């Protein structure tokens, strides 16, 4: 059976002019800033004008812990949006933008798959509307201003050993992870250790995705800590007077991007913070705008529910005053089998026992999510190799948890393949939720980490050196105690050991390091090695990416 | 007398929708890729469709050697375009895009001034249509692929001491001029010396501006030399298989950008290579497209005529098969006075004798330009402090050279202030030129440098070490002997001493270093210190750039 590739399907898409897509949401043409004929930014004036509208229902799509088998979270988000529109609901999806760099390493875009895609996929995986380039520029302007300040006399008394503001580039470039800069003599400054992260790891990205408007953006940028003095007192972005110019650079990037699904339904694609050292959700402005324009807004969060949904609830919803009305937990039969101990090569063979065994991971996510007071429904993203007995095993398991699972064939059929799930989501969302975050603002920082570790990861304890605990206490004393925690740990397990699948208990969560993202407004707890600058593989996909004779892009996906 | 600032004038511009501007040139809406409502890229399909049109007349605007007094070359280019339209001609201007980084250092945009501006000026000085970001990405992808290749085994046997491909960032950041990269251990690669240039100094920028189409672009990218082996044999971009992916990243950036003047006349703004280590002209695609759509195309070249016009003639016109029909040489009374020895503080006082003395610089440029077989007319860009006697002194001098000078008041009056010059330009251009480049392709590389030094700079000799001469001979042996020369010297003098104003003779031109831009297709001869990464000043303009309460940008210009 031969399937078309994602890019072949995307190329055949019958796209409607973006002005028509905007019109579906009631956005007048003059408030849509076009980027080509199939992408547009939504003007701030229009966003301001709809603030009196009542909010639609907010639906979060999250997933079990990812496996190499693939779960299809974005594909399900897109499919569910199309499914809701098919059953006559006014629905819009909100997803993250793709990072440019990784496209040149391993194949794989970030715009869904099969018949559940957002288009124009090529452009979404390349420069799109330039948001990430704007973030890179703003970030690096600040970096240049720091070293320039030191160069011209350093009146702020920055300790050059304690500059914590690195530079960024939207490229997988391991050679830049650690550098010595300002070499070559007096004219080039004071030599010091420095380095680059990939753009999506920038605190500017996290801020852009959490800021309510341009004024809030500027304030948060100013709040960022960029360095420390010898007495360890912080130097802020505001001290360098970089916040105004950075805001100017980010002015357009703050406006949500509108594109469309293969079925010509509106999709907001905006922002894309890392899901480890940041919160991994699309922008607050996109989500809150979508809620004013549609009856149902489907959005997603990065990684599995232990990281993505937890941060969505405890960081994004808390800060933006949002409350999810329903959660869709995506699972696949293949991933259940892998969780049940089957090797990747054997995933094509029926193995109901392994499916049952692997369901423990799914079960824990269901229970965790219910703990937030939100209704949970499971979407089984169908693969052609799934057998009826295997699917039934998942359904039975979920039913025993007091929830319900739906087999979804949106990858092959688009919105038509996911109508049952869509109907159930509408029922649940219309009833509403009793959403409460996991912990209150006033809880201590270390206690917040413990709460996440015990209640979400089901760990026995959190391990942390005195220096980590002291640092958390120092931040509390400085007035940062009310911030939520952003956990940076492996996405592959509830524990910090990526090989520990299923639903482990009795484990410990070691917090190696804590970082303060004072502008974004969270404390990052780093558990294990976190890579903020990927490298390219031995044969990067860049080697086969090219324009073909028809001017089409080959090799990108 | 209070004048409005450039940005105040630009904000009050009555812009027409970009589709209307395109329609003036016969570009159908479906062939204009909009970026907002006031910027668009011209589709390749349309460009292909007009190749059968006859060419309009090509007019180059160049200038005397710049002084701190300012000449107003871009302002005159914009004004002349408006003036031509005012006298009933179908005219379009072609200018370069502005670099982002320098805007955050010193004030000063690159979109003309006064009543002769191109709009939207704020966006042109910020991200515009993302062309420079695309160049940065393509450039740095190649850099990452080089270090990645070395990391994974270095089968091409690149000598890590001889990697000549640096990285780029569109920011003034002296700390990145010289770095050590790949530090931190095995996982981060092999430590080596490296560095960053500003994006406009990238060979990718020069190539984008010289390539005829995407196929030519890809070929030229592949031709770039990125490193050498221990035996000094070159490693090409093509060897790393980066050319295809780079072309994909540059696909949209290759399309010319259409904007408008304050008087709603069409303006192509596309590409912006450095004028020292590159040729300093807008893209060939913009110029050749404009020639198919308008009867008169006004374009400019970087720096003074000794560098900008020389490269326009010997590099851009040679490679693109273009021939200028007339040249406008911009001068100011103030600059004549400075050339005549007056200090900047005294420029407001009438000094006819100094004007006369300073005219020597102007006279030599006129003679040089005539040497290319093109008619030359002088445009005196009027300043309010100019006296009638001073202006007359310039006119008399120019007349004695067998040419003619026109007083132009486009800065204050727009196109209406430059109609006389416009009429004369039409007369000259309609007669046509006998354009010949300064030297034939088959002349030796060193002889080409000598020809420029003697015929344009009026130097006695070129000084160069044996190593430089040997290198040039080696490139000749490798088949690069046919390439033109790209001189990199100070813009402030005909000589290599920036303080030597006027029309010096008897000087020597020391060639410190030569570089091969094998993809762009020229040999760079470096005479003196050439800065490819600027720094920020003590008080960067970034500190005062911000959005005001009305959402307008303050402090950028």
PDB file of C-alpha atoms in Angstrom, chain A residues 67-183:
ATOM      1  CA  UNK A  67       8.478   6.797  22.102  1.00  0.00           C
ATOM      2  CA  UNK A  68      10.361   6.327  18.845  1.00  0.00           C
ATOM      3  CA  UNK A  69       7.082   4.874  17.541  1.00  0.00           C
ATOM      4  CA  UNK A  70       5.563   8.353  17.302  1.00  0.00           C
ATOM      5  CA  UNK A  71       2.344   9.609  18.837  1.00  0.00           C
ATOM      6  CA  UNK A  72       1.037  12.265  16.450  1.00  0.00           C
ATOM      7  CA  UNK A  73       0.117  15.020  18.881  1.00  0.00           C
ATOM      8  CA  UNK A  74       0.175  17.831  16.331  1.00  0.00           C
ATOM      9  CA  UNK A  75      -1.521  15.634  13.750  1.00  0.00           C
ATOM     10  CA  UNK A  76      -4.297  14.960  16.261  1.00  0.00           C
ATOM     11  CA  UNK A  77      -4.571  18.640  17.151  1.00  0.00           C
ATOM     12  CA  UNK A  78      -5.018  19.503  13.482  1.00  0.00           C
ATOM     13  CA  UNK A  79      -7.360  16.590  12.875  1.00  0.00           C
ATOM     14  CA  UNK A  80      -9.513  17.434  15.873  1.00  0.00           C
ATOM     15  CA  UNK A  81      -9.838  21.027  14.694  1.00  0.00           C
ATOM     16  CA  UNK A  82     -10.999  19.811  11.302  1.00  0.00           C
ATOM     17  CA  UNK A  83     -13.290  17.252  12.952  1.00  0.00           C
ATOM     18  CA  UNK A  84     -14.951  19.932  15.065  1.00  0.00           C
ATOM     19  CA  UNK A  85     -15.508  22.074  11.990  1.00  0.00           C
ATOM     20  CA  UNK A  86     -16.948  19.073  10.152  1.00  0.00           C
ATOM     21  CA  UNK A  87     -19.563  18.486  12.837  1.00  0.00           C
ATOM     22  CA  UNK A  88     -20.596  22.108  12.473  1.00  0.00           C
ATOM     23  CA  UNK A  89     -18.670  23.795  15.238  1.00  0.00           C
ATOM     24  CA  UNK A  90     -16.704  26.996  14.860  1.00  0.00           C
ATOM     25  CA  UNK A  91     -13.251  25.755  15.827  1.00  0.00           C
ATOM     26  CA  UNK A  92      -9.699  26.970  15.441  1.00  0.00           C
ATOM     27  CA  UNK A  93      -6.402  25.356  16.338  1.00  0.00           C
ATOM     28  CA  UNK A  94      -3.371  26.929  17.988  1.00  0.00           C
ATOM     29  CA  UNK A  95       0.009  25.298  17.541  1.00  0.00           C
ATOM     30  CA  UNK A  96       3.667  26.220  17.798  1.00  0.00           C
ATOM     31  CA  UNK A  97       5.949  27.433  15.029  1.00  0.00           C
ATOM     32  CA  UNK A  98       8.745  25.168  13.860  1.00  0.00           C
ATOM     33  CA  UNK A  99      12.389  25.884  14.515  1.00  0.00           C
ATOM     34  CA  UNK A 100      14.458  26.308  11.358  1.00  0.00           C
ATOM     35  CA  UNK A 101      17.690  24.665  12.456  1.00  0.00           C
ATOM     36  CA  UNK A 102      16.505  21.124  13.207  1.00  0.00           C
ATOM     37  CA  UNK A 103      15.011  20.799   9.706  1.00  0.00           C
ATOM     38  CA  UNK A 104      18.545  20.610   8.361  1.00  0.00           C
ATOM     39  CA  UNK A 105      19.501  17.834  10.730  1.00  0.00           C
ATOM     40  CA  UNK A 106      16.931  15.074  10.879  1.00  0.00           C
ATOM     41  CA  UNK A 107      13.936  15.014   8.629  1.00  0.00           C
ATOM     42  CA  UNK A 108      10.576  15.910  10.042  1.00  0.00           C
ATOM     43  CA  UNK A 109       8.513  19.065  10.015  1.00  0.00           C
ATOM     44  CA  UNK A 110       6.139  20.309  12.672  1.00  0.00           C
ATOM     45  CA  UNK A 111       2.917  20.938  10.823  1.00  0.00           C
ATOM     46  CA  UNK A 112       1.033  17.699  11.414  1.00  0.00           C
ATOM     47  CA  UNK A 113       0.964  14.780   8.996  1.00  0.00           C
ATOM     48  CA  UNK A 114      -1.039  12.849   6.460  1.00  0.00           C
ATOM     49  CA  UNK A 115      -4.448  14.409   5.830  1.00  0.00           C
ATOM     50  CA  UNK A 116      -4.181  16.424   9.038  1.00  0.00           C
ATOM     51  CA  UNK A 117      -1.697  19.107   8.178  1.00  0.00           C
ATOM     52  CA  UNK A 118      -1.362  22.846   8.311  1.00  0.00           C
ATOM     53  CA  UNK A 119      -0.247  24.596   5.140  1.00  0.00           C
ATOM     54  CA  UNK A 120       1.910  26.137   3.691  1.00  0.00           C
ATOM     55  CA  UNK A 121       4.082  23.508   5.375  1.00  0.00           C
ATOM     56  CA  UNK A 122       7.293  24.342   3.488  1.00  0.00           C
ATOM     57  CA  UNK A 123       7.223  27.946   4.565  1.00  0.00           C
ATOM     58  CA  UNK A 124       6.208  27.060   8.113  1.00  0.00           C
ATOM     59  CA  UNK A 125       9.341  24.945   8.285  1.00  0.00           C
ATOM     60  CA  UNK A 126      11.539  27.653   6.758  1.00  0.00           C
ATOM     61  CA  UNK A 127      11.375  31.379   7.492  1.00  0.00           C
ATOM     62  CA  UNK A 128       7.559  31.538   7.870  1.00  0.00           C
ATOM     63  CA  UNK A 129       6.706  35.136   8.871  1.00  0.00           C
ATOM     64  CA  UNK A 130      10.122  35.827  10.341  1.00  0.00           C
ATOM     65  CA  UNK A 131       9.157  35.590  14.017  1.00  0.00           C
ATOM     66  CA  UNK A 132      12.124  33.457  15.009  1.00  0.00           C
ATOM     67  CA  UNK A 133      14.519  35.687  13.087  1.00  0.00           C
ATOM     68  CA  UNK A 134      13.129  38.650  15.012  1.00  0.00           C
ATOM     69  CA  UNK A 135      13.686  36.815  18.277  1.00  0.00           C
ATOM     70  CA  UNK A 136      17.237  35.953  17.255  1.00  0.00           C
ATOM     71  CA  UNK A 137      17.908  39.606  16.413  1.00  0.00           C
ATOM     72  CA  UNK A 138      16.434  40.927  19.642  1.00  0.00           C
ATOM     73  CA  UNK A 139      18.323  38.360  21.708  1.00  0.00           C
ATOM     74  CA  UNK A 140      21.649  39.077  20.022  1.00  0.00           C
ATOM     75  CA  UNK A 141      21.189  42.832  20.184  1.00  0.00           C
ATOM     76  CA  UNK A 142      21.092  42.497  23.953  1.00  0.00           C
ATOM     77  CA  UNK A 143      24.195  40.289  23.879  1.00  0.00           C
ATOM     78  CA  UNK A 144      26.049  42.851  21.783  1.00  0.00           C
ATOM     79  CA  UNK A 145      24.976  45.631  24.138  1.00  0.00           C
ATOM     80  CA  UNK A 146      26.303  43.715  27.155  1.00  0.00           C
ATOM     81  CA  UNK A 147      29.764  43.256  25.687  1.00  0.00           C
ATOM     82  CA  UNK A 148      29.655  46.802  24.338  1.00  0.00           C
ATOM     83  CA  UNK A 149      28.867  48.102  27.801  1.00  0.00           C
ATOM     84  CA  UNK A 150      31.831  46.231  29.243  1.00  0.00           C
ATOM     85  CA  UNK A 151      34.034  47.489  26.416  1.00  0.00           C
ATOM     86  CA  UNK A 152      33.229  51.139  27.011  1.00  0.00           C
ATOM     87  CA  UNK A 153      33.972  51.134  30.742  1.00  0.00           C
ATOM     88  CA  UNK A 154      31.554  48.755  32.437  1.00  0.00           C
ATOM     89  CA  UNK A 155      29.910  51.311  34.706  1.00  0.00           C
ATOM     90  CA  UNK A 156      27.396  48.638  35.738  1.00  0.00           C
ATOM     91  CA  UNK A 157      30.339  46.603  37.099  1.00  0.00           C
ATOM     92  CA  UNK A 158      29.333  43.418  35.332  1.00  0.00           C
ATOM     93  CA  UNK A 159      31.486  40.454  36.352  1.00  0.00           C
ATOM     94  CA  UNK A 160      32.586  39.120  32.965  1.00  0.00           C
ATOM     95  CA  UNK A 161      32.702  35.614  34.449  1.00  0.00           C
ATOM     96  CA  UNK A 162      29.053  35.894  35.357  1.00  0.00           C
ATOM     97  CA  UNK A 163      27.423  37.003  32.119  1.00  0.00           C
ATOM     98  CA  UNK A 164      24.478  34.578  31.916  1.00  0.00           C
ATOM     99  CA  UNK A 165      23.036  35.987  28.688  1.00  0.00           C
ATOM    100  CA  UNK A 166      24.322  33.787  25.887  1.00  0.00           C
ATOM    101  CA  UNK A 167      23.791  34.366  22.175  1.00  0.00           C
ATOM    102  CA  UNK A 168      21.393  32.431  19.939  1.00  0.00           C
ATOM    103  CA  UNK A 169      21.197  31.177  16.374  1.00  0.00           C
ATOM    104  CA  UNK A 170      18.375  29.190  14.755  1.00  0.00           C
ATOM    105  CA  UNK A 171      20.724  26.463  13.587  1.00  0.00           C
ATOM    106  CA  UNK A 172      22.021  23.163  14.942  1.00  0.00           C
ATOM    107  CA  UNK A 173      25.621  24.154  15.472  1.00  0.00           C
ATOM    108  CA  UNK A 174      27.532  22.331  18.190  1.00  0.00           C
ATOM    109  CA  UNK A 175      30.689  24.325  17.449  1.00  0.00           C
ATOM    110  CA  UNK A 176      29.048  27.355  19.056  1.00  0.00           C
ATOM    111  CA  UNK A 177      27.978  25.690  22.304  1.00  0.00           C
ATOM    112  CA  UNK A 178      31.052  26.912  24.063  1.00  0.00           C
ATOM    113  CA  UNK A 179      33.324  29.642  22.753  1.00  0.00           C
ATOM    114  CA  UNK A 180      35.810  32.220  23.902  1.00  0.00           C
ATOM    115  CA  UNK A 181      34.827  35.594  22.531  1.00  0.00           C
ATOM    116  CA  UNK A 182      36.332  39.087  22.335  1.00  0.00           C
ATOM    117  CA  UNK A 183      39.715  37.712  21.312  1.00  0.00           C
TER     118      UNK A 183
END
